[in-house]
Short mmCIF file of C-alpha atoms in Angstrom, two decimals:
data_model
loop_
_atom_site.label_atom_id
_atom_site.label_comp_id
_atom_site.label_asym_id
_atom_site.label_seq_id
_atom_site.Cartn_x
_atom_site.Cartn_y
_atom_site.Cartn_z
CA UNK A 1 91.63 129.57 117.15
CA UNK A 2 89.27 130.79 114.60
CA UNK A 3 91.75 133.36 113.24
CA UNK A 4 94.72 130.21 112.78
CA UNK A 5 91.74 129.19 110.38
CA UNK A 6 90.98 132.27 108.42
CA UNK A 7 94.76 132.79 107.83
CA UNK A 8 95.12 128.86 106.69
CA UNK A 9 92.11 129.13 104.16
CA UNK A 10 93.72 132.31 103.63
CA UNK A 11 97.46 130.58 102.41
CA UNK A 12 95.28 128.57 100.17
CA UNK A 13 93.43 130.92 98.26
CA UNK A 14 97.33 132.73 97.57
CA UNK A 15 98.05 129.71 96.74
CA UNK A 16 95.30 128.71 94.07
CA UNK A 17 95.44 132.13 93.40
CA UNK A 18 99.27 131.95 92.34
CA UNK A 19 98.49 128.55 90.44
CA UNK A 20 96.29 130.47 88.01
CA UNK A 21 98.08 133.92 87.45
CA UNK A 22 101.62 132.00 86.61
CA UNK A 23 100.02 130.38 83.48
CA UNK A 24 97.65 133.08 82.44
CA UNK A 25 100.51 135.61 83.11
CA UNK A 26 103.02 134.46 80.83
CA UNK A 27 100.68 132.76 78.45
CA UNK A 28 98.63 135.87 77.51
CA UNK A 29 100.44 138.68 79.02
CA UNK A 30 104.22 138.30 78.72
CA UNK A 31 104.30 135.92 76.11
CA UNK A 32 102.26 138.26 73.85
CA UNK A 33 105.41 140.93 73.81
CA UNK A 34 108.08 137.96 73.12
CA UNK A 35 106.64 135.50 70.30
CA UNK A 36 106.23 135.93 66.92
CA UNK A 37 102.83 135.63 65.31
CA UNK A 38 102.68 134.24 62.08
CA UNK A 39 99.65 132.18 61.65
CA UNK A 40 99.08 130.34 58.11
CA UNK A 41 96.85 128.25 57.10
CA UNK A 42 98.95 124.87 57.02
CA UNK A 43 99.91 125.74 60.46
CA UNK A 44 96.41 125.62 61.71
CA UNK A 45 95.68 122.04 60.65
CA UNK A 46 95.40 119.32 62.94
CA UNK A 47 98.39 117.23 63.26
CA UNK A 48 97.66 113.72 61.21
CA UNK A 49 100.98 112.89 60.69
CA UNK A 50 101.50 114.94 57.78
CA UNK A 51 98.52 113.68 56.12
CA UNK A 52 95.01 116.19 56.18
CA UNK A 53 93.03 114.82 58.73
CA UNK A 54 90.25 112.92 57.94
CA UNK A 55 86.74 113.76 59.60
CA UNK A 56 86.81 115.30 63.19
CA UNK A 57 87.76 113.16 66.60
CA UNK A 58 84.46 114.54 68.57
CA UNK A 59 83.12 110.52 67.81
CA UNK A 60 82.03 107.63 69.60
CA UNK A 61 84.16 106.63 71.88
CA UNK A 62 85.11 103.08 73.82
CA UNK A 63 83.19 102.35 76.38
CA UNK A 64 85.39 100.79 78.59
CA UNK A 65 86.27 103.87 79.60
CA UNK A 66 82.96 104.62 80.39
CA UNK A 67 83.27 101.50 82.56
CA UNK A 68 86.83 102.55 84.30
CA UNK A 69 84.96 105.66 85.00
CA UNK A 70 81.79 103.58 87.04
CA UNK A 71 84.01 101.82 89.55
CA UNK A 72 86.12 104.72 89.94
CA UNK A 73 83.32 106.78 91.32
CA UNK A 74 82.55 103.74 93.45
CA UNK A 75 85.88 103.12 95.34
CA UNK A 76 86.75 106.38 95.35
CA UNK A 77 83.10 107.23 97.37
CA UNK A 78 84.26 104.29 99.80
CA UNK A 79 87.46 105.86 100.26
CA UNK A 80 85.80 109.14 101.37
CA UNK A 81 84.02 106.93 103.40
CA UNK A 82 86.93 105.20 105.23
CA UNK A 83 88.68 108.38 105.53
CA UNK A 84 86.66 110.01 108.74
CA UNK A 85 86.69 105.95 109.94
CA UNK A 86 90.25 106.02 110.16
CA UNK A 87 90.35 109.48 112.07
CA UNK A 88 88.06 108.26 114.97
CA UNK A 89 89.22 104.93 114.56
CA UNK A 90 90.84 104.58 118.03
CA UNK A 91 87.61 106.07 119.73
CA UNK A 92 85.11 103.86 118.44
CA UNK A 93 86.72 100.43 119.20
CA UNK A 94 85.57 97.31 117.85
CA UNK A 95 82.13 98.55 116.54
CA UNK A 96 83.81 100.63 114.15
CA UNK A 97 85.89 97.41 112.99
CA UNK A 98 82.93 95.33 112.35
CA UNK A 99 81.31 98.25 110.53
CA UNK A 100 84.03 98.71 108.29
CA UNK A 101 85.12 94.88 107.73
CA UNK A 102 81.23 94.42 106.25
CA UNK A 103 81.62 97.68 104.34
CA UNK A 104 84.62 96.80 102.23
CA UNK A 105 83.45 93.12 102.46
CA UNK A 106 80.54 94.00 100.24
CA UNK A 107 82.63 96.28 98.02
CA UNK A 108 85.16 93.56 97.37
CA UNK A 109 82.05 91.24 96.13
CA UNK A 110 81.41 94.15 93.46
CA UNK A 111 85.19 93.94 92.54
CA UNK A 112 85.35 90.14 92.58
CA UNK A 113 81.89 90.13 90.25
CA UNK A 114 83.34 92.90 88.02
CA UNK A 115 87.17 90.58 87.86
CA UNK A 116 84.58 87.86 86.96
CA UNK A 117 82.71 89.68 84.11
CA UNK A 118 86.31 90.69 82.49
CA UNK A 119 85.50 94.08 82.76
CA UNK A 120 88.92 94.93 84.54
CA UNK A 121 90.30 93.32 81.29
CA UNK A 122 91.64 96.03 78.44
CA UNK A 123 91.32 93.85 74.97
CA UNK B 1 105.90 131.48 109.43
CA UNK B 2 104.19 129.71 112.73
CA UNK B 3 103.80 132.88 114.56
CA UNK B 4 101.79 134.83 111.59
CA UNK B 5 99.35 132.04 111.60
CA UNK B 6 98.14 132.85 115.18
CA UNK B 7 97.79 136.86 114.65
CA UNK B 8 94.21 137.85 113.67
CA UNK B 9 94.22 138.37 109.56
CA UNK B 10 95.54 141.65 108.98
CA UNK B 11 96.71 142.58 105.85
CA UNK B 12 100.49 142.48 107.58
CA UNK B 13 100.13 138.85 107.62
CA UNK B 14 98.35 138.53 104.27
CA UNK B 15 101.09 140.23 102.27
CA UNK B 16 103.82 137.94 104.89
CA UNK B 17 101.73 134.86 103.08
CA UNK B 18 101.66 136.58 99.61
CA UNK B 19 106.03 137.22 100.04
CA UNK B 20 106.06 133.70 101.39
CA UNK B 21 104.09 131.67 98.68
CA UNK B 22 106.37 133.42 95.68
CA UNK B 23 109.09 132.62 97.63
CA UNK B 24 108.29 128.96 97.24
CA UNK B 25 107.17 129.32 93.81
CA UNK B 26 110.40 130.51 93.09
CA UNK B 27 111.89 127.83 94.79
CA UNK B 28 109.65 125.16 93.00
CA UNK B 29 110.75 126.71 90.02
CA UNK B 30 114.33 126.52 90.24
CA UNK B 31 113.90 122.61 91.55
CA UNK B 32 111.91 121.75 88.29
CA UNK B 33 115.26 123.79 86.16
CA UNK B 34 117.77 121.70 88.04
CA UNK B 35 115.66 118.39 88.33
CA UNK B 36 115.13 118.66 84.57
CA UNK B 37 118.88 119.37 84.38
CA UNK B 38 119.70 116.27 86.84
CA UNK B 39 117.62 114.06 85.30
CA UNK B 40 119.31 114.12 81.68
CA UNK B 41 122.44 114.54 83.45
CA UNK B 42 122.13 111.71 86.00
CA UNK B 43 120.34 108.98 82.76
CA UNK B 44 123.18 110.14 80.87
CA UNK B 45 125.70 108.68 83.36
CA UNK B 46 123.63 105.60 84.06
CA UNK B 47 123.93 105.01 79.68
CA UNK B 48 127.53 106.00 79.94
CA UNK B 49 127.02 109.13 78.14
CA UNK B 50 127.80 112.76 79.55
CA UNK B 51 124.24 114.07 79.16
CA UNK B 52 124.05 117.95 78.11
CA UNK B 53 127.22 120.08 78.58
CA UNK B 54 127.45 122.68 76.30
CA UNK B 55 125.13 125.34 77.51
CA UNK B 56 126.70 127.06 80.36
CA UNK B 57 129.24 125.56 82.73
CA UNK B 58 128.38 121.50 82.90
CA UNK B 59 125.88 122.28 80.74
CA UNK B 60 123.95 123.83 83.64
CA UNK B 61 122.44 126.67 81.72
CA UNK B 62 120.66 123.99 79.12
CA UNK B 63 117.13 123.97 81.44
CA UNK B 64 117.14 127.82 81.06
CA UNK B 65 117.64 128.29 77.55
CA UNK B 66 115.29 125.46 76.70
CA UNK B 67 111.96 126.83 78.69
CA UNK B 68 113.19 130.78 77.06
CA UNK B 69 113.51 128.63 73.75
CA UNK B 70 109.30 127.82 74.69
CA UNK B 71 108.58 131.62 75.94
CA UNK B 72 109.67 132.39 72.31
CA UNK B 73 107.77 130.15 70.23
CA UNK B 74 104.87 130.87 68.98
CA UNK B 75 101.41 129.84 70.00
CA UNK B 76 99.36 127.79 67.41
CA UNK B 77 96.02 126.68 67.88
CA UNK B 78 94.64 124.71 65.33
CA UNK B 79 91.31 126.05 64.58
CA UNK B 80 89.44 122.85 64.93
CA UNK B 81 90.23 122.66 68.60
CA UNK B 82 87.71 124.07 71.04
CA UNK B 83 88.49 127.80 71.82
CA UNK B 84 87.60 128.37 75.47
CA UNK B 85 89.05 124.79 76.82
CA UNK B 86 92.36 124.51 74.58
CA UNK B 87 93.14 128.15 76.68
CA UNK B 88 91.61 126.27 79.93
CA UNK B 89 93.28 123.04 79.99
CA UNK B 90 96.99 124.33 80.66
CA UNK B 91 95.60 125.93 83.60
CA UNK B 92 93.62 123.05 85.00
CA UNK B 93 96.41 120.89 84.57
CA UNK B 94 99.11 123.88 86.53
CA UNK B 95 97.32 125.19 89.24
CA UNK B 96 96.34 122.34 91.60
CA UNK B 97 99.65 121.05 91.14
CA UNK B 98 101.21 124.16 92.78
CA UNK B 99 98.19 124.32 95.36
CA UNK B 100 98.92 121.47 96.82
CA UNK B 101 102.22 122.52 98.34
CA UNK B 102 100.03 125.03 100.40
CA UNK B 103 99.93 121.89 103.32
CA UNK B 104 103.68 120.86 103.31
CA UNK B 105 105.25 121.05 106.55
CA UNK B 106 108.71 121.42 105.30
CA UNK B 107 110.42 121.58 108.63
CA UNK B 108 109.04 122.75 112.11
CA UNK B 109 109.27 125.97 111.47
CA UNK B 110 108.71 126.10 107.75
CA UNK B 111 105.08 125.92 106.86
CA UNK B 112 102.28 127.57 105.21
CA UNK B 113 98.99 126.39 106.06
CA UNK B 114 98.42 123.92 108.78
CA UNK B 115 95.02 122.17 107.64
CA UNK B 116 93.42 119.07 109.59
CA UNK B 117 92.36 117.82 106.46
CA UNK B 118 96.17 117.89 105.11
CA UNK B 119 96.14 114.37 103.32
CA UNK B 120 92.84 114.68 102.05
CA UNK B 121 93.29 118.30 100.79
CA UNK B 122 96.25 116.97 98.89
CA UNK B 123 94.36 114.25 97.45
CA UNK B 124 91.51 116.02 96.46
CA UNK B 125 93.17 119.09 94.27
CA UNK B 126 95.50 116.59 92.59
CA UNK B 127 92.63 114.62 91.32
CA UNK B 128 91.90 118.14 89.73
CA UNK B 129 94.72 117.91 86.82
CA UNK B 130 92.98 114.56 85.19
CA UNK B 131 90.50 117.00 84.25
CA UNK B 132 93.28 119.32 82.75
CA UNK B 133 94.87 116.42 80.68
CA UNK B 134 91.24 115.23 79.47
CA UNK B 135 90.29 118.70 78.51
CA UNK B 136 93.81 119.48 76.55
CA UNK B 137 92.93 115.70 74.56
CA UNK B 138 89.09 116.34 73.60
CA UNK B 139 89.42 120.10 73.07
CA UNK B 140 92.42 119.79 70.69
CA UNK B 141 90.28 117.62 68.39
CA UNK B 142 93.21 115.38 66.98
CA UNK B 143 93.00 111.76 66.93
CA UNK B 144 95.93 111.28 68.70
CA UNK B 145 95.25 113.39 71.53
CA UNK B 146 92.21 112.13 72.33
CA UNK B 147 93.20 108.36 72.39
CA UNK B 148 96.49 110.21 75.19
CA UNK B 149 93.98 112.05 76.93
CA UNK B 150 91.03 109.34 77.39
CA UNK B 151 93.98 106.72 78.25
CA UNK B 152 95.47 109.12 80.43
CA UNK B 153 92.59 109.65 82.32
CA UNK B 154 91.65 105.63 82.49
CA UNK B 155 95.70 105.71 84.20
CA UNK B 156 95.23 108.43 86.59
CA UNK B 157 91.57 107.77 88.07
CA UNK B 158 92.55 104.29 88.40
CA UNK B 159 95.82 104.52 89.98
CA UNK B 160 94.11 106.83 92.28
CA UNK B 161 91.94 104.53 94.32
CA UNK B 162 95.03 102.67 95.26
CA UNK B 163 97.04 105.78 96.15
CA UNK B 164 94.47 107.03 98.24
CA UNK B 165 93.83 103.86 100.06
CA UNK B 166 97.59 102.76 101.12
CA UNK B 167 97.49 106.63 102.88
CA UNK B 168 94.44 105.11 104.93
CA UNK B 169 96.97 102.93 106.86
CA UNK B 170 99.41 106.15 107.67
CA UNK B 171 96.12 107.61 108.81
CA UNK B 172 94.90 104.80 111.37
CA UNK B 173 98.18 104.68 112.88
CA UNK B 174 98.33 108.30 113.48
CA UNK B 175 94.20 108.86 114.04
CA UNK B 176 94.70 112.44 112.05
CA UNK B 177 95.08 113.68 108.93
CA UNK B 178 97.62 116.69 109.61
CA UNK B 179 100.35 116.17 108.09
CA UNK B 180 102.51 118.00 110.70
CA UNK B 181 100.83 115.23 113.41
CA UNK B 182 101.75 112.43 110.96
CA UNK B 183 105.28 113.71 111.05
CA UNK B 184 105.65 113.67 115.14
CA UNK B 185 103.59 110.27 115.32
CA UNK B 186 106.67 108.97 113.65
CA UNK B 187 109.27 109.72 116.41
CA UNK B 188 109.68 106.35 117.41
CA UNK B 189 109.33 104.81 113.83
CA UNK B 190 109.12 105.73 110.59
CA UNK B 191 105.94 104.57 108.92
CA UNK B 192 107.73 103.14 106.18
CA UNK B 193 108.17 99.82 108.56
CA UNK B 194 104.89 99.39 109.74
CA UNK B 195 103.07 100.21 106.54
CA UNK B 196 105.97 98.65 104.31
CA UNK B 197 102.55 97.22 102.20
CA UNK B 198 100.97 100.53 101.83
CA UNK B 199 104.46 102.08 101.20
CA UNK B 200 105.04 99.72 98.54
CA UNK B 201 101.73 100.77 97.18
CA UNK B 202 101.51 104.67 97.33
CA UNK B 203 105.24 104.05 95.72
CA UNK B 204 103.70 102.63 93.01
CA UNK B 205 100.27 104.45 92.36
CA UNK B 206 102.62 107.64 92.75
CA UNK B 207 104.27 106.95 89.99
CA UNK B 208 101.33 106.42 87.63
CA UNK B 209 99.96 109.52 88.72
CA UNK B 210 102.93 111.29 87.86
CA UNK B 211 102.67 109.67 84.49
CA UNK B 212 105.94 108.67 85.15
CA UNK B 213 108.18 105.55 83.43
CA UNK B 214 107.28 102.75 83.65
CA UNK B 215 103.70 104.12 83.47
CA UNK B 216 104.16 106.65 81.04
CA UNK B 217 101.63 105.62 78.64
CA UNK B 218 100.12 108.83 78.16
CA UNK B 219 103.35 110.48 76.86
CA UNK B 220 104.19 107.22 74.97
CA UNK B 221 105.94 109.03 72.11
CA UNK B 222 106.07 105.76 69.79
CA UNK B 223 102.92 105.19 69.26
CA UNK B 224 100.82 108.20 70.31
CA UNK B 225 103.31 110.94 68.96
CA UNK B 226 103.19 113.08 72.59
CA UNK B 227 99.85 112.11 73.62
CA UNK B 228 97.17 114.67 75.30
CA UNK B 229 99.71 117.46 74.41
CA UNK B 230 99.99 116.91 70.82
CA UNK B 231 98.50 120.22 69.73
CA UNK B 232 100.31 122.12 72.49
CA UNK B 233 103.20 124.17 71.71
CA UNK B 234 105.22 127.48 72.97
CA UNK B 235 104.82 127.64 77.13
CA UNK B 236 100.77 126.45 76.60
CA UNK B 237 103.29 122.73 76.39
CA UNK B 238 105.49 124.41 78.59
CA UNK B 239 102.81 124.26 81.52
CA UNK B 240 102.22 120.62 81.03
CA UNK B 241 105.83 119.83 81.05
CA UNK B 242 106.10 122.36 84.42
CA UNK B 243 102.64 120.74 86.16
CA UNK B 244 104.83 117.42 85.69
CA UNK B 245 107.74 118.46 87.41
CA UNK B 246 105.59 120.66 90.26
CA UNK B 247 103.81 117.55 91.09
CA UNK B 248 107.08 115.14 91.47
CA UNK B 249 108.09 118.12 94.55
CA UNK B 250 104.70 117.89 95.74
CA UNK B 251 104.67 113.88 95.24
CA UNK B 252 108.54 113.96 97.07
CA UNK B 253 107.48 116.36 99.67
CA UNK B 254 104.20 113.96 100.62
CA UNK B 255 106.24 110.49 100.82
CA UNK B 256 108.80 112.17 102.97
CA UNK B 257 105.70 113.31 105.25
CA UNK B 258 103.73 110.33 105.22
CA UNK B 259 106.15 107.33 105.26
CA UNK B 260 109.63 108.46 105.99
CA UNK B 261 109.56 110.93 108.92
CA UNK B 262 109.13 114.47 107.39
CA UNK B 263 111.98 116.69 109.01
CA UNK B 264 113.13 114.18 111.83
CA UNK B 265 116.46 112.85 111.79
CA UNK B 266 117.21 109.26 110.92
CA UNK B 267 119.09 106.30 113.07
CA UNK B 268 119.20 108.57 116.31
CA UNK B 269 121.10 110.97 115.03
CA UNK B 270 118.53 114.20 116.76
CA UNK B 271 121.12 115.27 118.59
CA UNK B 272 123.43 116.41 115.72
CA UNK B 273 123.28 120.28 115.68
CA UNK B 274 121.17 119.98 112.24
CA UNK B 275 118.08 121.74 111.34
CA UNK B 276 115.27 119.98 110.14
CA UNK B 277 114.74 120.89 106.82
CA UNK B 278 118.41 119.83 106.21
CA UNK B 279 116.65 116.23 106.53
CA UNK B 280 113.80 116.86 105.20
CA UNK B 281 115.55 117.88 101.55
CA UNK B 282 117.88 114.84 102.02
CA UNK B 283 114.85 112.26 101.99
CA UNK B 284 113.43 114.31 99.36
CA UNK B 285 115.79 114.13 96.99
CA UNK B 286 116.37 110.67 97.76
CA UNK B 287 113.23 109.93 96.11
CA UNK B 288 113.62 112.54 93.18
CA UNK B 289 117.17 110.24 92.66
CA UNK B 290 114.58 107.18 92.67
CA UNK B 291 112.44 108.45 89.94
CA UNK B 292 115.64 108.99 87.58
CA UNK B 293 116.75 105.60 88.41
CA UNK B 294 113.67 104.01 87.58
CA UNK B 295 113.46 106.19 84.43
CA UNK B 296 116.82 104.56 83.19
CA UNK B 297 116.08 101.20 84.18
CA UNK B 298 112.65 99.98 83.25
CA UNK B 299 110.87 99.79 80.20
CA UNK B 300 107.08 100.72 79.24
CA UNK B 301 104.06 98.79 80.75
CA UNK B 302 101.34 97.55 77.64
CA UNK B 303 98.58 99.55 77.63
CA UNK B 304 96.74 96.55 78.48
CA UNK B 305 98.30 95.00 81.25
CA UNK B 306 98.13 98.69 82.54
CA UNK B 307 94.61 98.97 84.42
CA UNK B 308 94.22 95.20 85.46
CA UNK B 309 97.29 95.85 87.62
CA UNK B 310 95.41 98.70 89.43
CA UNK B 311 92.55 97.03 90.22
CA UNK B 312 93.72 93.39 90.59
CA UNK B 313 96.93 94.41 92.25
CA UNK B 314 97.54 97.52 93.87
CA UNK B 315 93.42 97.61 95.33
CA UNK B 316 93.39 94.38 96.99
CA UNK B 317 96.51 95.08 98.67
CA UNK B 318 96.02 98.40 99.86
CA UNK B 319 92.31 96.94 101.38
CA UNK B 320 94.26 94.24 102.92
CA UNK B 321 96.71 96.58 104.21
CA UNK B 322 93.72 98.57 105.66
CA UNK B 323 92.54 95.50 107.45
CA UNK B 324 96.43 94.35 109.34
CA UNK B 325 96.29 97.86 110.52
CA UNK B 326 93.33 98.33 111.84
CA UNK B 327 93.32 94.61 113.69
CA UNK B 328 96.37 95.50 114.77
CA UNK B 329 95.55 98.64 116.05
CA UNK B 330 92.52 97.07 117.97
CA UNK B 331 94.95 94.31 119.50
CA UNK B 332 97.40 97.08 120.34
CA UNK B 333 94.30 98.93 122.04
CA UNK B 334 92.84 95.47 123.54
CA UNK B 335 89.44 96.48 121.89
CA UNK B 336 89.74 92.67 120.36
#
């Protein structure tokens, strides 16, 4: 049993592994040989459709993303939650139902009070 | 591929799972050359145009000399953008999305790792590649990809909640998260019929997380010029463009798992002399045909009817989906 585990953690590493080298491989290495490399200095400009960009685009940004990004980390924390629930779901029984029915009950009054402040709203 | 996994780690297996995993990467490759091919072929016919035909036989060459076309091109970088992260973001973006296909159980035989987490290994590495797009969008430090990346990222986190929730009801049903389990739970019926909501769902979601039409918003070339990729050229782009098209096999590969019965043969038919994976690519590509068709049928969501359909639409139903199931389950059980 505990080598079917080393050799699956194993597969994944190859795999990450093989996820980085493919970019960084023909990117730096083989790409190098083939391309031509010519840089000037109108090529180097940011893209401003045509015109010289004006100021930088590190600035203040909306906040509603800011906001997207809040119940994002929320939901997706309950998820995580519900996932080992739904496992052992058939082994706890009704206890387990209860549980859970409160849990997302009280997330869906954050939702429902979030719908009411227009935050889910893009304008 | 199943007997390897028992042996003790030698490096005889190791090198077996290094020979393996380019094999697939080579066969991921040639599916994203012919599935770009299929798609401009296949929205051609659906306009009642021929789509491309002059590179090769049918045309079928055009895939090949367009990503050579990118190997040749050269690399700018304009030298606003951040250094260090501009080089980073292609990877980000890439490597999860060919990670993920570590878990697939292609057919009985045909697997590479055989995790208990499956579902939630998936969903967890994919979530990786929002950082990729929002890295390529800040670190190019143009306007326009910024507004592509930040937008992007709004899309995929929120499209995520929903995706991961409507697999929550495939998961009850079956009481595991290996994939390979959720495929022989379905014996007696596909999960597409019992979770037709959370199908309907994940269907969905899936698509905005593959930044696909009709919720292509971060690619919206009308109005944002490319998006998160503006600055991107050469293969840097040509990563982006391949992460895309490694993630709709991965996305293909995961439906046919989770809803549709994997490698199992459909209306009875098991006792036809067929092997598994024969099925397995059929449903696949059934879905791959989907995502054309969709692409030449519907237009563009508004950016701002975008996220209010994610959370007021697709997340009540997948936690109502949640519910059915799991009262069901408990009457099934007589726990209630």
């Amino acid at each position: 049993m505990p080598d079917i585990y080393v050799n699956n953690y194993v597969i994944v590493a190859i795999f990450l592994f093989l996820g980085v080298l493919l970019p960084v491989a023909t990117v730096s290495f083989i790409g190098r040989f083939l391309r031509p490399n010519n840089p000037t200095p109108e090529k180097l400009t940011t893209y401003e459709s045509g015109n010289n960009p004006i100021g930088g685009s590190w600035v203040r940004f909306n906040v509603k993303y800011y906001i997207f990004a809040l119940l994002f980390v929320i939901f997706d924390v309950e998820t995580l939650f519900l996932y080992p629930w739904a496992v052992a779901f058939n082994k706890l029984g009704l206890f387990a139902l209860v549980e859970m029915v409160i849990f997302i009950v009280l997330l869906v009054i954050g939702l429902v009070y979030a719908w009411r402040k227009k935050v889910l709203e893009w304008s | 591929m199943t007997d390897l996994l028992q042996q003790s780690t030698s490096l005889w297996n190791v090198s077996m799972f290094i020979v393996a995993a380019v094999v697939l990467l080579l066969v991921v490759l040639f599916f994203v050359t012919y599935a770009i091919y299929f798609e401009r072929k296949v929205i051609g016919w659906m306009q009642l145009r021929t789509g491309p035909n002059r590179v090769g036989p049918l045309g079928l060459l055009q895939t090949v000399v367009d990503v050579t076309k990118l190997l040749l091109k050269e690399d700018t970088r304009p030298k606003d953008a951040d250094k260090a992260l501009y080089a980073l973001a292609p990877v980000l973006a890439y490597a999860p999305a060919f990670a993920v296909l570590a878990v697939m159980p292609f057919s009985e035989t045909i697997q590479f790792a055989d995790l208990g987490i499956g579902v939630l290994y998936y969903m967890a590495l994919s979530s990786i590649t929002v950082l990729g797009v929002i890295t390529a969008g800040w670190a190019s430090n143009n306007k326009y990809s910024l507004i592509g990346g930040m937008r992007s990222a709004a899309q995929m986190i929120s499209y995520e909640v929903p995706l991961v929730m409507s697999v929550l009801g495939v998961i009850l049903m079956t009481g595991s998260m290996n994939l390979r389990e959720i495929v022989e739970a379905q014996r007696d019926i596909w999960n597409v019929i019992p979770q037709i909501l959370g199908f309907c769902v994940f269907i969905v979601a899936a698509q905005a997380e593959l930044n696909r039409t009709p919720f292509d918003l971060p690619e919206a070339e009308s109005e944002l010029v490319a998006g998160y990729h503006v600055e991107y050229s050469g293969f840097r782009f040509a990563m982006f463009m391949l992460a895309e098209y490694v993630y709709m096999f991965g996305m293909g590969s995961l439906v046919t798992i989770l809803f549709l019965g994997g490698w199992l043969a459909p209306f009875g038919l098991d006792f036809l002399p067929i092997p598994g994976i024969v099925w397995f690519i059929l449903k696949f590509l059934l879905y791959v045909f989907f995502q054309f068709w969709i692409r030449a049928t519907m237009p563009r969501f508004r950016a701002d009817q975008l996220l209010p359909f994610a959370w007021k639409g697709l997340l009540p139903i997948a936690l109502v989906n949640i519910l059915i199931t799991a009262v069901v389950i408990s009457f099934q059980n007589g726990t209630l």
